[in-house]
Amino acid sequence: MDYKDSLLLPNTKFPMRGNLPQNEPKKYKLWDDEKVYDRMKSNREGAPSFTLHDGPPYANGHIHIGHALNKVLKDIINKFHYFDGKSIRYVPGWDCHGLPIEQKVEEKIGSTKKKELPKSKLRQLCRDHASKFVDIQREEFKQLGVIADWDNPYLTMDFKFEANIYRELCAIAKQGLLIQRSKPVYWSWAAQTALAEAEVEYEDKTSPSIYVAFKHEKLDASVIIWTTTPWTLPANTGIALNGEEEYVLTSDKFIVAKKLYNSLIENEVISGSIVENVCPKELENTHAINPLNDRQSKIILGEHVEMDAGTGAVHTAPGHGEDDYKVGLIYGLDVIMPVDAFGKYDQTIVREKLFRDTDKYLGINVFKANDSILEELGDALLKRVDIRHSYPHCWRTHTPIIFRATKQWFISIDDQYGKENKTLRENALKVVEDLTFYPEWGRNRLRSMLDGRPDWCISRQRDWGVPIAFFRNKKTDEIIFDEKVLNYTAMIFEQKGCDAWYDLEISELLYPGSGLNPDDLEKTKDILDVWFDSGSTQNAVLRSRNYDAGTFPADMYLEGSDQHRGWFQSSLLTTLASSEIAPYKSILTHGFTVDEKGEKMSKSKGNVVAPDKVMKQYGSEILRLWVAMSDYQSDLKISDNILKQNAELYRKIRNTARFLLANVSDLEEIVSVDKMGPLDKWVLSKAKSVFDEIHAAFSVYEFSKGLNKLNNFLVVDLSGIYLDVCKDRLYCDDKNDIHRLASQSAMALIAKKLIVTLSPILTYTMDELLEYAPEFIKGDCKDIFDYPQVELPEITTTINEEILLSAKEKFSEIKDALSKDKTIKSTLELSMYTTCEDLLALDAVEASDWFLVSSITNTKQDSDILGSFEIDGNVFEVFKAVDYKCPRCWKFTAVKEDCLCTRCEEVLN
């Protein structure tokens, strides 16, 4: 007789395969149409809040894998807090101004047409370009399963937003921290604009390393300077020595630092012996002669002069370097700037006679002038060696930059201001000590960058950005900081956008009651650094009430680790400068995406992983699982192999969840814990402990740690032991047998906890599970976003886990050997004798099910021992089962051949 139809086999319509690339987009569109984000807000009205403020990606080009990592990680964190019961707000945003968009427009229309176009027309083309890519990127982010306020994003080019960026600038001016001065700044001659520190990247460059003798005006000796930028020598106005170090005069009549004498001898720069010591303080304010142009160079003292390389005498050109500029202020050195915006020598070299033959150098790019300058130095050039070294480059044009003194706007880092009369640097460093960092090393990184940073140059000489919109009095050169004038400008920007600065006359822009004559005024022409735009989002988004964006300060800012020098700093400095408050309570940073060998991705290497390709091949759930499974605190490796591994992990999770659903399909309600057997209580106790550890890991954003714990529990304890142990009772017991109901209930509780735990990461899959889940799991939820928190019960288990697991492992070795030599086909052919009280204390069925054998006894058997082992003095012996095989459950527990065992007999009758 065939008993198959009498068995209660697993049953669910939840598909084994996810078909994610086909199914996810439909679900994501449904969520969008049904305004799930709004429902998430209403579901948590009055709950504690969590605000993650979005750092804006740049509205240019399609998203890359780094964007995907960033947005998915933010989404996982937001959803973790949401499913943990908090009210979340997430307003996505885009950086819309700046050079890259301007360059794209220029590429499209050509540089000649760009110069001919009215500024407002050019700016409209930039606005159109940014708008196009905002829409493109928004759809691409949605396909990653990211839930956000997509209908109301913040765009830095929106009129109200531009007005609030400008208001933040005015608030900083009111604090007295906005200053304009000529000072050397990073300058991109290829893009003709000043650069912020965050816009500078370091790449290798070959430069001439030269030693040049400057003859002292009165002594019969020369001071040797060392430099790798010969093109700055025409602008030299000083030579800096270290006042605390000893210097020496050599027999070949050179003055150098004593500590560097030996290395200069070894490198054959000088050859003479030491004649006498020279006190640098005695040389202070004397002069040497620049061999390039015979101009005087004042000898000065500076703490910045180090003894680790060079000669101990630093060539000083205040127009070309930060240290040079600072020490030049003390000694009143001239700031000479002979280089124009294009990096070429200008008329200054003629006016100041910086070369003997100025015509030769006029209009020449400074880097191309190096060799000619070295020729002109003649005998004064003591040594030249070409060196390969790390040199600052423009982040967009990838050309080497120059330091160039120009009139720029700065936010002062070291001027005292505000209620406590401290500097911006002091306030920022104080904030860093009070923040929470994930990972902790971010604190030192941000601290060291703030510690050493210069004043923030916020002006740019471009067209597409928020103008530094001030009026200057042409007669007095004074900037008009009248509050009513500034407020009026902000109001016009809010109504018409800041294109109005270019389109309207001064008389239309000027506050009518200012008492100023428009004819006496001119507009300032620079625009704001885009880092100021993004740094102002804390005001324009979190504080303006134009967006439902959550609380201020934000609970978290989350970006790549490069933002310690970018957005984390610009946000901190703008907020502290304008309002003396920090914009965030915590900072989380992630690494960069690299290939599986740890190499940077590039089209030339062919190792680029594009998000859209991953979605078509695997689906967004696999990408989301990759993000969560990666240790994002360092660089994240991604490749087809790594994605396949994550797809395999996904398959395991899906199949385990499916098995749980299939086995509880006919359960009508969950039974109470006190009705459960010891093994049910054991697995629930184990699950409670594991899920608590997972929650603790997720709470500090260690998702890979939590998922590894979950994976281990699902594979080892749940699938590897418990689900196996329960198969007999699930399939063969009566539908309403308490053993079966108890095990189903344990599985249902674990399934509920699994769903809520994985919802932040595998949102689509957990929602799909709910669709197919019975009512006692789903409740009255419309979808996953209505799913409540689930707490597993606290259970004290009486099982001695250590002995039972050790015994199972030892038994497994015997079983494998018996299967290998074909003694048995199934463990149900076996019985076991034991003296172990922990095992015998269990119900007989529970005990035998633990090993998947037909019976366990404390009575010695007469038949042959097939295997034995001992644990802590407890004896275990394995025998062939002596009873007959039940044709229904296949256990060897029937008293006669071809007859049912007692249990199966009872079930069928």
Short mmCIF file of N, CA, C and O in Angstrom, two decimals, residues 471-472 474 505-508 510 514-522:
data_model
loop_
_atom_site.label_atom_id
_atom_site.label_comp_id
_atom_site.label_asym_id
_atom_site.label_seq_id
_atom_site.Cartn_x
_atom_site.Cartn_y
_atom_site.Cartn_z
N PHE A 471 27.63 93.86 -2.82
CA PHE A 471 27.92 95.11 -3.53
C PHE A 471 29.21 95.69 -2.97
O PHE A 471 29.42 95.69 -1.75
N ARG A 472 30.06 96.20 -3.89
CA ARG A 472 31.30 96.88 -3.46
C ARG A 472 31.17 98.36 -3.83
O ARG A 472 30.74 98.70 -4.93
N LYS A 474 32.56 101.45 -5.21
CA LYS A 474 33.68 101.69 -6.14
C LYS A 474 34.65 102.75 -5.62
O LYS A 474 35.84 102.71 -5.90
N GLU A 505 19.67 94.82 -13.00
CA GLU A 505 20.57 95.95 -12.74
C GLU A 505 20.75 96.11 -11.23
O GLU A 505 19.90 95.69 -10.44
N ILE A 506 21.83 96.80 -10.84
CA ILE A 506 22.09 97.05 -9.41
C ILE A 506 20.90 97.77 -8.78
O ILE A 506 20.48 97.46 -7.66
N SER A 507 20.33 98.71 -9.50
CA SER A 507 19.20 99.49 -8.96
C SER A 507 18.00 98.58 -8.65
O SER A 507 17.23 98.86 -7.73
N GLU A 508 17.85 97.47 -9.41
CA GLU A 508 16.73 96.54 -9.17
C GLU A 508 17.04 95.58 -8.02
O GLU A 508 16.13 95.08 -7.36
N LEU A 510 19.09 96.34 -5.40
CA LEU A 510 19.42 97.04 -4.16
C LEU A 510 18.17 97.32 -3.32
O LEU A 510 17.15 97.76 -3.86
N SER A 514 17.94 101.52 1.35
CA SER A 514 19.34 101.40 1.81
C SER A 514 20.03 102.76 1.95
O SER A 514 21.03 102.89 2.67
N GLY A 515 19.53 103.77 1.21
CA GLY A 515 20.20 105.07 1.22
C GLY A 515 21.47 105.08 0.39
O GLY A 515 22.24 106.04 0.40
N LEU A 516 21.72 104.01 -0.37
CA LEU A 516 22.94 103.92 -1.20
C LEU A 516 22.62 104.32 -2.63
O LEU A 516 21.50 104.11 -3.12
N ASN A 517 23.61 104.87 -3.32
CA ASN A 517 23.46 105.26 -4.72
C ASN A 517 23.94 104.10 -5.60
O ASN A 517 25.12 103.74 -5.54
N PRO A 518 23.04 103.49 -6.39
CA PRO A 518 23.44 102.35 -7.23
C PRO A 518 24.64 102.66 -8.14
O PRO A 518 25.43 101.77 -8.44
N ASP A 519 24.78 103.92 -8.55
CA ASP A 519 25.89 104.29 -9.45
C ASP A 519 27.25 104.18 -8.76
O ASP A 519 28.28 104.08 -9.42
N ASP A 520 27.24 104.22 -7.42
CA ASP A 520 28.52 104.12 -6.67
C ASP A 520 28.94 102.67 -6.44
O ASP A 520 30.01 102.41 -5.89
N LEU A 521 28.05 101.74 -6.85
CA LEU A 521 28.29 100.33 -6.49
C LEU A 521 28.63 99.47 -7.70
O LEU A 521 28.27 99.78 -8.83
N GLU A 522 29.32 98.36 -7.44
CA GLU A 522 29.53 97.32 -8.46
C GLU A 522 29.27 95.96 -7.81
O GLU A 522 29.33 95.82 -6.58
#
